[in-house]
């Protein structure tokens, strides 16, 4: 199991090329707005695991009270934030031949049934969080299963690793097989117990976790909305669900809730849309829905790899920008085919290419770091290299393998000056070609997570 390499008592200084964001970058042609690139700097980390500052290596040498790790020539980013991913679905990643509803029935529900066993849930939670760290992801908003023990297992495993985690037992009281259904009263009791035990404890937070409108009765949705209301405001509970992913699903929801204006409106009527609401997909939304997201502060966890793999559709990111609602990035494993956020962002580029608008690397990386943190109300803690933020970090090789090495050499060589935005050209090539093999190290609260990369 991946453990912190040691409990650090000293201050740590990491030397690398530092990249993060101070504001939301512009859509379209890349500019440097909001981009903070500090080549060859020392990132200074206090003994409590928080970032103290950064200094240029050419002009500064950390004193003897700093433990130094020299990774010059490597790229240091805030750890990625995966805002929608299913821990138990590592068991069904890359399952053949089905679109959403058939995929759930054929592969996913049978796999999730097995998580009724607390020992299996504990093993699965540990494997899953170690896998996130091995992909440079240090924080996540996670679906377990309907079983309370599966959420407990994730909280326990995240606490052991010191990771920032948002999760909650999945609510589903209809249209699911035996062993995966709860009921309103039991679900409420489980949610309340999880909130009392885990919400705000360490770096854990609870989410009212509605699987999707299909698998909850109106009574259960109302109960979930009442929970959001009871534990609302700053430091309140999150809400996570799926919305408007697949056309057959959208049609089913319309039949189940004929009184609602739209799929999103089902959640709105139940009181589930608020500033801590994370809704995966949002492909089949209209302008009214997008305005509702903006006005309630809810945001979309865009899951491009899943949307391509399950043939769900192409997310309209420019419409989200024009409307002004939040967008973060998610792997949605096991609908998604990788826990790598770089691969996922490369897929996001391809989705927008199919829609006719290129996604630039700055918008993409911002959505997976600072943008996600802010959408979750956690901008003070994660997603940036600001002083005071937790030192949740991923250190990357600029290139891995001969093709990427050649491409990076071109991007940094004599021809680089010809590019309008040479840094963007280099980072875009890195983002498009990189995966977990590029990861050199992962840090959580300034502690090296041994084993993340076989170190
Ligand atoms: N909609 C309801 N459940 C799921 C799930 O597990 N994965 C995806 N991609 N969509 C869903
Ligand atoms: Zn999902």
CSV table of C-alpha atoms and ligand atoms in Angstrom, one decimal:
chain,number,residue,atom,x,y,z
A,1,UNK,CA,0.0,0.0,0.0
A,2,UNK,CA,1.2,3.5,-0.7
A,3,UNK,CA,2.3,5.3,2.5
A,4,UNK,CA,3.9,8.7,3.1
A,5,UNK,CA,7.7,8.1,2.8
A,6,UNK,CA,8.1,9.6,6.2
A,7,UNK,CA,6.5,12.0,8.6
A,8,UNK,CA,8.4,15.2,7.8
A,9,UNK,CA,9.4,17.5,10.6
A,10,UNK,CA,11.6,19.8,8.6
A,11,UNK,CA,10.9,22.3,5.9
A,12,UNK,CA,11.2,21.1,2.3
A,13,UNK,CA,12.4,22.9,-0.8
A,14,UNK,CA,11.7,21.4,-4.2
A,15,UNK,CA,13.5,22.7,-7.3
A,16,UNK,CA,11.7,22.4,-10.6
A,17,UNK,CA,9.8,24.3,-13.3
A,18,UNK,CA,6.6,25.6,-11.5
A,19,UNK,CA,3.3,25.9,-13.3
A,20,UNK,CA,0.0,27.0,-11.9
A,21,UNK,CA,-2.7,29.6,-12.5
A,22,UNK,CA,-3.6,32.9,-10.8
A,23,UNK,CA,-6.8,33.5,-12.8
A,24,UNK,CA,-9.0,31.7,-15.3
A,25,UNK,CA,-7.2,31.7,-18.7
A,26,UNK,CA,-9.1,32.8,-21.8
A,27,UNK,CA,-10.9,30.4,-24.1
A,28,UNK,CA,-9.6,30.3,-27.8
A,29,UNK,CA,-6.2,31.3,-28.9
A,30,UNK,CA,-3.8,31.0,-25.9
A,31,UNK,CA,-2.6,34.1,-24.1
A,32,UNK,CA,-0.6,34.2,-20.9
A,33,UNK,CA,-3.6,35.6,-18.9
A,34,UNK,CA,-3.8,33.8,-15.6
A,35,UNK,CA,-0.8,31.6,-16.4
A,36,UNK,CA,2.1,31.5,-13.9
A,37,UNK,CA,5.2,29.7,-15.1
A,38,UNK,CA,8.3,30.0,-13.0
A,39,UNK,CA,11.1,28.0,-14.6
A,40,UNK,CA,13.8,26.7,-12.3
A,41,UNK,CA,12.4,27.8,-9.0
A,42,UNK,CA,12.5,26.5,-5.4
A,43,UNK,CA,9.1,25.8,-4.1
A,44,UNK,CA,9.3,26.1,-0.3
A,45,UNK,CA,7.1,23.9,1.9
A,46,UNK,CA,6.6,24.4,5.6
A,47,UNK,CA,6.8,21.6,8.1
A,48,UNK,CA,3.0,21.6,8.4
A,49,UNK,CA,2.7,20.7,4.7
A,50,UNK,CA,1.7,24.1,3.4
A,51,UNK,CA,3.3,26.1,0.7
A,52,UNK,CA,5.4,28.9,2.0
A,53,UNK,CA,6.5,30.6,-1.2
A,54,UNK,CA,8.7,30.2,-4.3
A,55,UNK,CA,12.1,31.7,-5.2
A,56,UNK,CA,14.2,31.7,-8.4
A,57,UNK,CA,17.0,29.2,-8.2
A,58,UNK,CA,19.4,31.5,-9.9
A,59,UNK,CA,19.1,34.0,-7.0
A,60,UNK,CA,18.3,31.9,-4.0
A,61,UNK,CA,19.6,28.9,-2.2
A,62,UNK,CA,17.6,27.3,0.7
A,63,UNK,CA,19.4,27.4,4.0
A,64,UNK,CA,20.5,24.3,6.1
A,65,UNK,CA,17.1,24.1,7.8
A,66,UNK,CA,15.5,23.2,4.5
A,67,UNK,CA,15.6,19.7,3.2
A,68,UNK,CA,16.4,20.1,-0.5
A,69,UNK,CA,15.2,18.0,-3.4
A,70,UNK,CA,16.6,19.1,-6.7
A,71,UNK,CA,14.4,18.1,-9.7
A,72,UNK,CA,15.5,20.8,-12.1
A,73,UNK,CA,14.3,20.2,-15.6
A,74,UNK,CA,11.1,18.6,-14.4
A,75,UNK,CA,7.6,20.2,-14.3
A,76,UNK,CA,5.9,20.7,-10.9
A,77,UNK,CA,2.1,21.3,-10.9
A,78,UNK,CA,-0.6,21.3,-8.3
A,79,UNK,CA,-1.9,17.7,-7.9
A,80,UNK,CA,-4.8,17.1,-10.2
A,81,UNK,CA,-8.4,17.2,-8.9
A,82,UNK,CA,-10.7,14.5,-10.4
A,83,UNK,CA,-14.2,15.8,-9.8
A,84,UNK,CA,-16.1,12.6,-10.8
A,85,UNK,CA,-14.9,9.1,-10.5
A,86,UNK,CA,-16.3,5.8,-9.3
A,87,UNK,CA,-14.0,3.8,-7.0
A,88,UNK,CA,-15.6,0.4,-7.5
A,89,UNK,CA,-15.6,0.7,-11.3
A,90,UNK,CA,-11.9,0.0,-11.5
A,91,UNK,CA,-13.3,-3.5,-11.7
A,92,UNK,CA,-15.2,-2.8,-15.0
A,93,UNK,CA,-12.9,-0.2,-16.7
A,94,UNK,CA,-12.6,-1.0,-20.5
A,95,UNK,CA,-15.8,-3.2,-20.8
A,96,UNK,CA,-16.8,-3.8,-24.3
A,97,UNK,CA,-19.8,-2.9,-26.5
A,98,UNK,CA,-22.4,-1.0,-24.5
A,99,UNK,CA,-23.9,2.5,-24.2
A,100,UNK,CA,-24.8,3.9,-20.8
A,101,UNK,CA,-28.0,2.1,-19.7
A,102,UNK,CA,-26.9,-1.3,-21.0
A,103,UNK,CA,-23.4,-0.8,-19.6
A,104,UNK,CA,-24.8,-0.1,-16.1
A,105,UNK,CA,-26.9,-3.2,-16.2
A,106,UNK,CA,-24.4,-5.6,-17.8
A,107,UNK,CA,-21.2,-4.6,-16.1
A,108,UNK,CA,-21.5,-1.9,-13.5
A,109,UNK,CA,-24.3,-3.0,-11.2
A,110,UNK,CA,-23.0,-6.6,-10.9
A,111,UNK,CA,-19.5,-5.2,-9.9
A,112,UNK,CA,-21.0,-2.8,-7.4
A,113,UNK,CA,-23.1,-5.6,-5.8
A,114,UNK,CA,-19.8,-7.1,-4.6
A,115,UNK,CA,-19.0,-4.1,-2.5
A,116,UNK,CA,-21.6,-5.1,0.1
A,117,UNK,CA,-18.6,-7.0,1.6
A,118,UNK,CA,-16.8,-4.5,3.9
A,119,UNK,CA,-13.4,-6.3,3.5
A,120,UNK,CA,-13.7,-6.1,-0.3
A,121,UNK,CA,-14.7,-2.5,0.0
A,122,UNK,CA,-11.7,-1.7,2.1
A,123,UNK,CA,-9.3,-3.4,-0.3
A,124,UNK,CA,-10.9,-1.6,-3.2
A,125,UNK,CA,-10.7,1.8,-1.6
A,126,UNK,CA,-7.0,1.4,-0.8
A,127,UNK,CA,-6.3,0.2,-4.4
A,128,UNK,CA,-8.3,3.0,-5.9
A,129,UNK,CA,-6.7,5.9,-3.9
A,130,UNK,CA,-3.2,4.5,-4.5
A,131,UNK,CA,-4.0,4.4,-8.2
A,132,UNK,CA,-5.1,8.1,-8.1
A,133,UNK,CA,-1.8,9.0,-6.5
A,134,UNK,CA,0.1,7.0,-9.1
A,135,UNK,CA,-1.6,9.2,-11.8
A,136,UNK,CA,-0.7,12.5,-10.1
A,137,UNK,CA,-4.2,13.0,-8.7
A,138,UNK,CA,-4.3,14.2,-5.1
A,139,UNK,CA,-7.9,15.1,-4.6
A,140,UNK,CA,-11.2,13.6,-5.8
A,141,UNK,CA,-15.0,13.6,-5.7
A,142,UNK,CA,-15.8,10.0,-5.6
A,143,UNK,CA,-18.8,7.7,-6.0
A,144,UNK,CA,-18.6,4.5,-3.9
A,145,UNK,CA,-21.6,2.2,-3.9
A,146,UNK,CA,-25.0,2.1,-2.2
A,147,UNK,CA,-23.3,0.4,0.8
A,148,UNK,CA,-22.4,2.7,3.7
A,149,UNK,CA,-19.3,0.6,4.3
A,150,UNK,CA,-18.0,1.4,0.9
A,151,UNK,CA,-18.0,5.1,1.8
A,152,UNK,CA,-16.5,4.5,5.2
A,153,UNK,CA,-13.7,2.5,3.5
A,154,UNK,CA,-12.9,5.5,1.2
A,155,UNK,CA,-12.9,7.9,4.2
A,156,UNK,CA,-10.6,5.6,6.2
A,157,UNK,CA,-8.2,5.1,3.2
A,158,UNK,CA,-8.1,8.8,2.4
A,159,UNK,CA,-7.4,9.7,6.0
A,160,UNK,CA,-4.5,7.2,6.1
A,161,UNK,CA,-3.0,9.0,3.1
A,162,UNK,CA,-3.9,12.5,4.1
A,163,UNK,CA,-5.8,13.1,0.9
A,164,UNK,CA,-8.6,15.6,0.3
A,165,UNK,CA,-11.7,13.5,-0.5
A,166,UNK,CA,-15.4,14.2,-1.1
A,167,UNK,CA,-17.7,11.2,-1.1
A,168,UNK,CA,-20.9,9.7,0.3
A,169,UNK,CA,-23.0,6.6,0.1
A,170,UNK,CA,-24.9,6.3,-3.2
A,171,UNK,CA,-28.6,6.8,-3.0
A,172,UNK,CA,-30.7,4.5,-5.2
A,173,UNK,CA,-34.1,3.2,-4.2
A,174,UNK,CA,-35.5,2.0,-7.6
A,175,UNK,CA,-34.5,0.7,-11.0
A,176,UNK,CA,-31.6,-1.2,-9.6
A,177,UNK,CA,-31.1,-4.9,-8.9
A,178,UNK,CA,-31.4,-6.6,-5.5
A,179,UNK,CA,-28.5,-5.8,-3.2
A,180,UNK,CA,-28.1,-2.3,-4.7
A,181,UNK,CA,-31.3,-0.7,-3.5
A,182,UNK,CA,-31.8,1.3,-0.3
A,183,UNK,CA,-35.0,3.0,1.0
A,184,UNK,CA,-35.6,6.6,2.0
A,185,UNK,CA,-35.4,6.1,5.8
A,186,UNK,CA,-32.4,3.8,5.7
A,187,UNK,CA,-30.5,6.1,3.2
A,188,UNK,CA,-31.2,9.1,5.3
A,189,UNK,CA,-29.9,7.4,8.5
A,190,UNK,CA,-26.7,6.3,6.6
A,191,UNK,CA,-26.1,9.8,5.2
A,192,UNK,CA,-26.6,11.4,8.6
A,193,UNK,CA,-24.3,8.9,10.3
A,194,UNK,CA,-21.6,9.5,7.6
A,195,UNK,CA,-21.9,13.3,8.0
A,196,UNK,CA,-21.7,13.1,11.8
A,197,UNK,CA,-18.6,10.9,11.6
A,198,UNK,CA,-16.7,12.3,8.6
A,199,UNK,CA,-17.8,15.6,7.3
A,200,UNK,CA,-15.1,18.2,8.1
A,201,UNK,CA,-12.9,15.6,9.8
A,202,UNK,CA,-9.4,16.0,8.5
A,203,UNK,CA,-9.6,16.6,4.8
A,204,UNK,CA,-12.8,14.6,4.4
A,205,UNK,CA,-16.1,16.0,3.2
A,206,UNK,CA,-19.5,14.3,2.6
A,207,UNK,CA,-21.5,14.5,-0.6
A,208,UNK,CA,-25.2,13.7,-0.8
A,209,UNK,CA,-24.7,11.2,-3.6
A,210,UNK,CA,-27.7,10.8,-5.9
A,211,UNK,CA,-26.8,8.3,-8.6
A,212,UNK,CA,-29.1,9.8,-11.2
A,213,UNK,CA,-32.8,10.7,-11.4
A,214,UNK,CA,-33.6,7.3,-12.8
A,215,UNK,CA,-32.6,5.4,-9.7
A,216,UNK,CA,-34.2,7.6,-7.0
A,217,UNK,CA,-37.9,8.0,-6.3
A,218,UNK,CA,-39.3,11.6,-5.9
A,219,UNK,CA,-39.4,10.9,-2.2
A,220,UNK,CA,-35.7,10.0,-2.0
A,221,UNK,CA,-34.8,13.1,-4.1
A,222,UNK,CA,-36.8,15.2,-1.7
A,223,UNK,CA,-35.0,13.7,1.3
A,224,UNK,CA,-31.6,14.3,-0.5
A,225,UNK,CA,-32.6,18.0,-1.0
A,226,UNK,CA,-33.6,18.3,2.6
A,227,UNK,CA,-30.2,17.0,3.7
A,228,UNK,CA,-28.5,19.6,1.4
A,229,UNK,CA,-30.6,22.2,3.0
A,230,UNK,CA,-29.9,21.0,6.6
A,231,UNK,CA,-26.2,21.0,6.0
A,232,UNK,CA,-25.8,24.0,3.7
A,233,UNK,CA,-23.6,27.0,3.4
A,234,UNK,CA,-19.9,27.4,3.7
A,235,UNK,CA,-18.4,24.2,4.9
A,236,UNK,CA,-21.7,22.4,4.1
A,237,UNK,CA,-22.2,19.1,2.4
A,238,UNK,CA,-21.6,18.6,-1.3
A,239,UNK,CA,-24.1,17.0,-3.8
A,240,UNK,CA,-22.9,14.8,-6.6
A,241,UNK,CA,-24.9,13.2,-9.4
A,242,UNK,CA,-25.1,12.5,-13.1
A,243,UNK,CA,-27.2,14.7,-15.6
A,244,UNK,CA,-28.1,14.6,-19.2
A,245,UNK,CA,-25.4,12.1,-20.3
A,246,UNK,CA,-27.1,9.9,-22.8
A,247,UNK,CA,-30.2,10.5,-25.0
A,248,UNK,CA,-32.0,7.3,-23.9
A,249,UNK,CA,-31.4,8.3,-20.3
A,250,UNK,CA,-32.8,11.8,-20.9
A,251,UNK,CA,-35.9,10.3,-22.5
A,252,UNK,CA,-36.4,7.9,-19.5
A,253,UNK,CA,-36.1,10.8,-17.1
A,254,UNK,CA,-38.7,12.8,-19.1
A,255,UNK,CA,-41.1,9.8,-18.7
A,256,UNK,CA,-40.4,9.4,-15.0
A,257,UNK,CA,-40.8,13.1,-14.2
A,258,UNK,CA,-43.3,14.6,-16.7
A,259,UNK,CA,-43.9,17.6,-14.5
A,260,UNK,CA,-40.2,18.8,-14.8
A,261,UNK,CA,-39.2,21.2,-17.5
A,262,UNK,CA,-35.9,19.3,-18.1
A,263,UNK,CA,-33.7,16.6,-16.6
A,264,UNK,CA,-31.8,19.3,-14.7
A,265,UNK,CA,-35.1,20.7,-13.4
A,266,UNK,CA,-35.8,17.4,-11.7
A,267,UNK,CA,-32.8,18.1,-9.4
A,268,UNK,CA,-33.7,21.8,-9.1
A,269,UNK,CA,-37.2,21.0,-7.9
A,270,UNK,CA,-35.8,18.7,-5.3
A,271,UNK,CA,-33.5,21.4,-3.9
A,272,UNK,CA,-30.3,19.7,-5.1
A,273,UNK,CA,-28.7,22.5,-7.1
A,274,UNK,CA,-26.4,24.7,-5.0
A,275,UNK,CA,-22.8,26.0,-4.9
A,276,UNK,CA,-21.5,22.6,-3.8
A,277,UNK,CA,-23.3,20.6,-6.4
A,278,UNK,CA,-21.2,18.6,-8.9
A,279,UNK,CA,-23.1,17.2,-11.9
A,280,UNK,CA,-21.3,14.9,-14.3
A,281,UNK,CA,-21.6,15.2,-18.0
A,282,UNK,CA,-24.3,17.8,-18.9
A,283,UNK,CA,-24.1,17.0,-22.6
A,284,UNK,CA,-27.8,17.3,-23.4
A,285,UNK,CA,-28.6,20.6,-21.7
A,286,UNK,CA,-30.3,23.7,-23.2
A,287,UNK,CA,-29.7,27.4,-22.6
A,288,UNK,CA,-32.2,27.5,-19.8
A,289,UNK,CA,-30.4,24.7,-18.0
A,290,UNK,CA,-27.1,26.3,-18.4
A,291,UNK,CA,-28.4,29.6,-16.9
A,292,UNK,CA,-29.8,27.5,-14.0
A,293,UNK,CA,-26.4,26.0,-13.3
A,294,UNK,CA,-24.9,29.5,-13.3
A,295,UNK,CA,-27.6,31.0,-11.1
A,296,UNK,CA,-27.5,28.2,-8.5
A,297,UNK,CA,-23.6,27.9,-8.5
A,298,UNK,CA,-23.8,24.2,-9.5
A,299,UNK,CA,-21.1,23.1,-11.9
A,300,UNK,CA,-20.5,20.4,-14.6
A,301,UNK,CA,-17.8,17.7,-14.2
A,302,UNK,CA,-16.9,17.2,-17.9
A,303,UNK,CA,-15.9,13.6,-18.5
A,304,UNK,CA,-14.6,13.4,-22.1
A,305,UNK,CA,-13.0,10.0,-22.0
A,306,UNK,CA,-16.3,8.5,-20.7
A,307,UNK,CA,-18.4,10.4,-23.2
A,308,UNK,CA,-16.3,9.1,-26.1
A,309,UNK,CA,-16.1,5.5,-24.8
A,310,UNK,CA,-19.8,5.2,-24.0
A,311,UNK,CA,-20.7,7.1,-27.2
A,312,UNK,CA,-22.7,9.6,-25.0
A,313,UNK,CA,-22.0,12.8,-27.0
A,314,UNK,CA,-19.9,15.9,-27.2
A,315,UNK,CA,-20.0,18.4,-24.4
A,316,UNK,CA,-20.5,22.1,-25.4
A,317,UNK,CA,-17.8,23.7,-23.4
A,318,UNK,CA,-17.9,27.1,-25.3
A,319,UNK,CA,-21.7,27.3,-24.3
A,320,UNK,CA,-20.7,26.8,-20.7
A,321,UNK,CA,-18.1,29.6,-21.0
A,322,UNK,CA,-20.6,31.9,-22.7
A,323,UNK,CA,-23.2,31.2,-20.0
A,324,UNK,CA,-20.7,31.5,-17.2
A,325,UNK,CA,-21.3,28.3,-15.3
A,326,UNK,CA,-18.4,26.2,-13.9
A,327,UNK,CA,-16.7,23.3,-15.6
A,328,UNK,CA,-14.2,20.9,-14.0
A,329,UNK,CA,-12.6,17.8,-15.5
A,330,UNK,CA,-13.3,14.2,-14.5
A,331,UNK,CA,-12.1,10.8,-15.6
A,332,UNK,CA,-15.5,9.1,-14.7
A,333,UNK,CA,-13.8,5.7,-14.5
A,334,UNK,CA,-15.1,3.1,-15.3
A,335,UNK,CA,-17.1,4.8,-18.1
A,336,UNK,CA,-13.9,6.6,-18.6
A,337,UNK,CA,-10.9,4.6,-19.8
A,338,UNK,CA,-8.1,6.0,-17.7
A,339,UNK,CA,-7.4,7.6,-14.3
A,340,UNK,CA,-4.9,9.8,-16.0
A,341,UNK,CA,-6.0,13.4,-16.0
A,342,UNK,CA,-3.6,14.3,-18.8
A,343,UNK,CA,-5.1,11.6,-21.0
A,344,UNK,CA,-8.5,12.9,-20.1
A,345,UNK,CA,-7.6,16.5,-21.0
A,346,UNK,CA,-6.2,15.2,-24.3
A,347,UNK,CA,-9.6,13.6,-24.9
A,348,UNK,CA,-11.2,16.9,-24.0
A,349,UNK,CA,-9.2,18.5,-26.7
A,350,UNK,CA,-10.4,15.9,-29.2
A,351,UNK,CA,-14.1,16.4,-28.2
A,352,UNK,CA,-13.8,20.2,-28.8
A,353,UNK,CA,-11.9,19.5,-32.0
A,354,UNK,CA,-14.9,17.5,-33.2
A,355,UNK,CA,-17.2,20.4,-32.3
A,356,UNK,CA,-14.9,22.7,-34.2
A,357,UNK,CA,-13.2,24.7,-31.5
A,358,UNK,CA,-9.7,24.0,-30.2
A,359,UNK,CA,-9.3,23.8,-26.4
A,360,UNK,CA,-6.1,25.4,-25.3
A,361,UNK,CA,-3.8,23.8,-22.7
A,362,UNK,CA,-4.2,26.6,-20.2
A,363,UNK,CA,-8.0,26.3,-20.0
A,364,UNK,CA,-7.7,22.6,-19.9
A,365,UNK,CA,-5.1,22.5,-17.0
A,366,UNK,CA,-6.9,25.2,-15.1
A,367,UNK,CA,-10.1,23.2,-15.1
A,368,UNK,CA,-8.2,20.2,-13.6
A,369,UNK,CA,-6.5,22.3,-10.9
A,370,UNK,CA,-7.4,25.8,-9.7
A,371,UNK,CA,-10.7,25.9,-11.6
A,372,UNK,CA,-11.9,22.6,-10.0
A,373,UNK,CA,-10.7,23.8,-6.6
A,374,UNK,CA,-12.7,27.0,-6.8
A,375,UNK,CA,-15.8,25.2,-8.1
A,376,UNK,CA,-15.6,23.0,-5.0
A,377,UNK,CA,-15.1,26.0,-2.7
A,378,UNK,CA,-11.6,24.7,-1.9
A,379,UNK,CA,-9.4,27.3,-3.7
A,380,UNK,CA,-7.7,28.2,-0.5
A,381,UNK,CA,-6.5,24.6,0.0
A,382,UNK,CA,-5.8,22.9,-3.3
A,383,UNK,CA,-5.3,23.5,-7.0
A,384,UNK,CA,-2.5,26.1,-6.8
A,385,UNK,CA,1.0,26.8,-5.7
A,386,UNK,CA,-0.1,29.8,-3.6
A,387,UNK,CA,1.4,30.4,-0.2
A,388,UNK,CA,-0.9,28.9,2.4
A,389,UNK,CA,-2.2,26.2,0.1
A,390,UNK,CA,-1.5,22.5,0.9
A,391,UNK,CA,1.5,21.2,-0.9
A,392,UNK,CA,-0.5,18.6,-2.8
A,393,UNK,CA,1.8,18.3,-5.9
A,394,UNK,CA,2.7,16.2,-8.9
A,395,UNK,CA,6.1,16.3,-10.4
A,396,UNK,CA,6.3,15.4,-14.1
A,397,UNK,CA,8.9,14.5,-16.7
A,398,UNK,CA,8.5,16.8,-19.7
A,399,UNK,CA,8.8,13.8,-21.9
A,400,UNK,CA,8.8,10.0,-21.7
A,401,UNK,CA,10.0,7.8,-24.6
A,402,UNK,CA,11.7,8.8,-27.8
A,403,UNK,CA,8.7,10.3,-29.7
A,404,UNK,CA,7.8,12.7,-26.8
A,405,UNK,CA,11.5,13.4,-26.2
A,406,UNK,CA,11.9,14.4,-29.8
A,407,UNK,CA,8.8,16.5,-29.7
A,408,UNK,CA,9.9,18.3,-26.5
A,409,UNK,CA,13.4,18.9,-28.0
A,410,UNK,CA,11.7,20.6,-31.0
A,411,UNK,CA,9.4,22.6,-28.7
A,412,UNK,CA,12.4,23.9,-26.7
A,413,UNK,CA,14.9,24.1,-29.6
A,414,UNK,CA,15.7,26.8,-32.2
A,415,UNK,CA,12.4,26.4,-33.9
A,416,UNK,CA,10.5,27.1,-30.7
A,417,UNK,CA,10.9,30.8,-31.1
A,418,UNK,CA,8.8,30.6,-34.3
A,419,UNK,CA,5.7,29.6,-32.3
A,420,UNK,CA,3.4,32.5,-31.4
A,421,UNK,CA,3.2,31.1,-27.8
A,422,UNK,CA,6.3,28.8,-27.4
A,423,UNK,CA,5.5,27.9,-23.8
A,424,UNK,CA,1.9,27.0,-24.7
A,425,UNK,CA,3.2,24.9,-27.6
A,426,UNK,CA,5.5,22.9,-25.3
A,427,UNK,CA,2.9,22.4,-22.6
A,428,UNK,CA,0.2,21.4,-25.1
A,429,UNK,CA,2.5,18.8,-26.5
A,430,UNK,CA,3.3,17.5,-23.0
A,431,UNK,CA,-0.3,17.4,-22.1
A,432,UNK,CA,-1.3,15.6,-25.3
A,433,UNK,CA,1.5,13.0,-25.0
A,434,UNK,CA,1.9,12.5,-21.2
A,435,UNK,CA,0.3,9.9,-19.0
A,436,UNK,CA,1.1,8.2,-15.7
A,437,UNK,CA,4.5,7.1,-17.1
A,438,UNK,CA,5.6,10.7,-17.1
A,439,UNK,CA,4.9,11.0,-13.3
A,440,UNK,CA,8.1,11.4,-11.3
A,441,UNK,CA,6.6,11.9,-7.8
A,442,UNK,CA,3.4,12.8,-6.0
A,443,UNK,CA,3.3,14.7,-2.7
A,444,UNK,CA,0.4,15.0,-0.3
A,445,UNK,CA,0.7,17.9,2.2
A,446,UNK,CA,4.4,18.0,1.3
A,447,UNK,CA,5.0,14.3,1.9
A,448,UNK,CA,6.3,12.1,-0.8
A,449,UNK,CA,3.8,9.3,-1.4
A,450,UNK,CA,6.2,6.4,-1.8
A,451,UNK,CA,5.1,3.9,-4.3
A,452,UNK,CA,3.2,6.4,-6.5
A,453,UNK,CA,5.7,5.8,-9.3
A,454,UNK,CA,7.6,2.8,-8.1
A,455,UNK,CA,10.1,5.1,-6.4
B,1,LIG,N1,-25.3,7.3,-14.7
B,1,LIG,C1,-25.7,6.6,-13.6
B,1,LIG,N2,-24.8,5.9,-13.1
B,1,LIG,C2,-23.7,6.1,-13.9
B,1,LIG,C3,-22.4,5.5,-13.8
B,1,LIG,O1,-22.0,4.7,-12.9
B,1,LIG,N3,-21.5,6.0,-14.8
B,1,LIG,C4,-21.9,6.9,-15.7
B,1,LIG,N4,-21.0,7.3,-16.6
B,1,LIG,N5,-23.1,7.4,-15.8
B,1,LIG,C5,-24.0,7.0,-14.9
B,2,LIG,ZN1,-20.1,8.7,-13.4
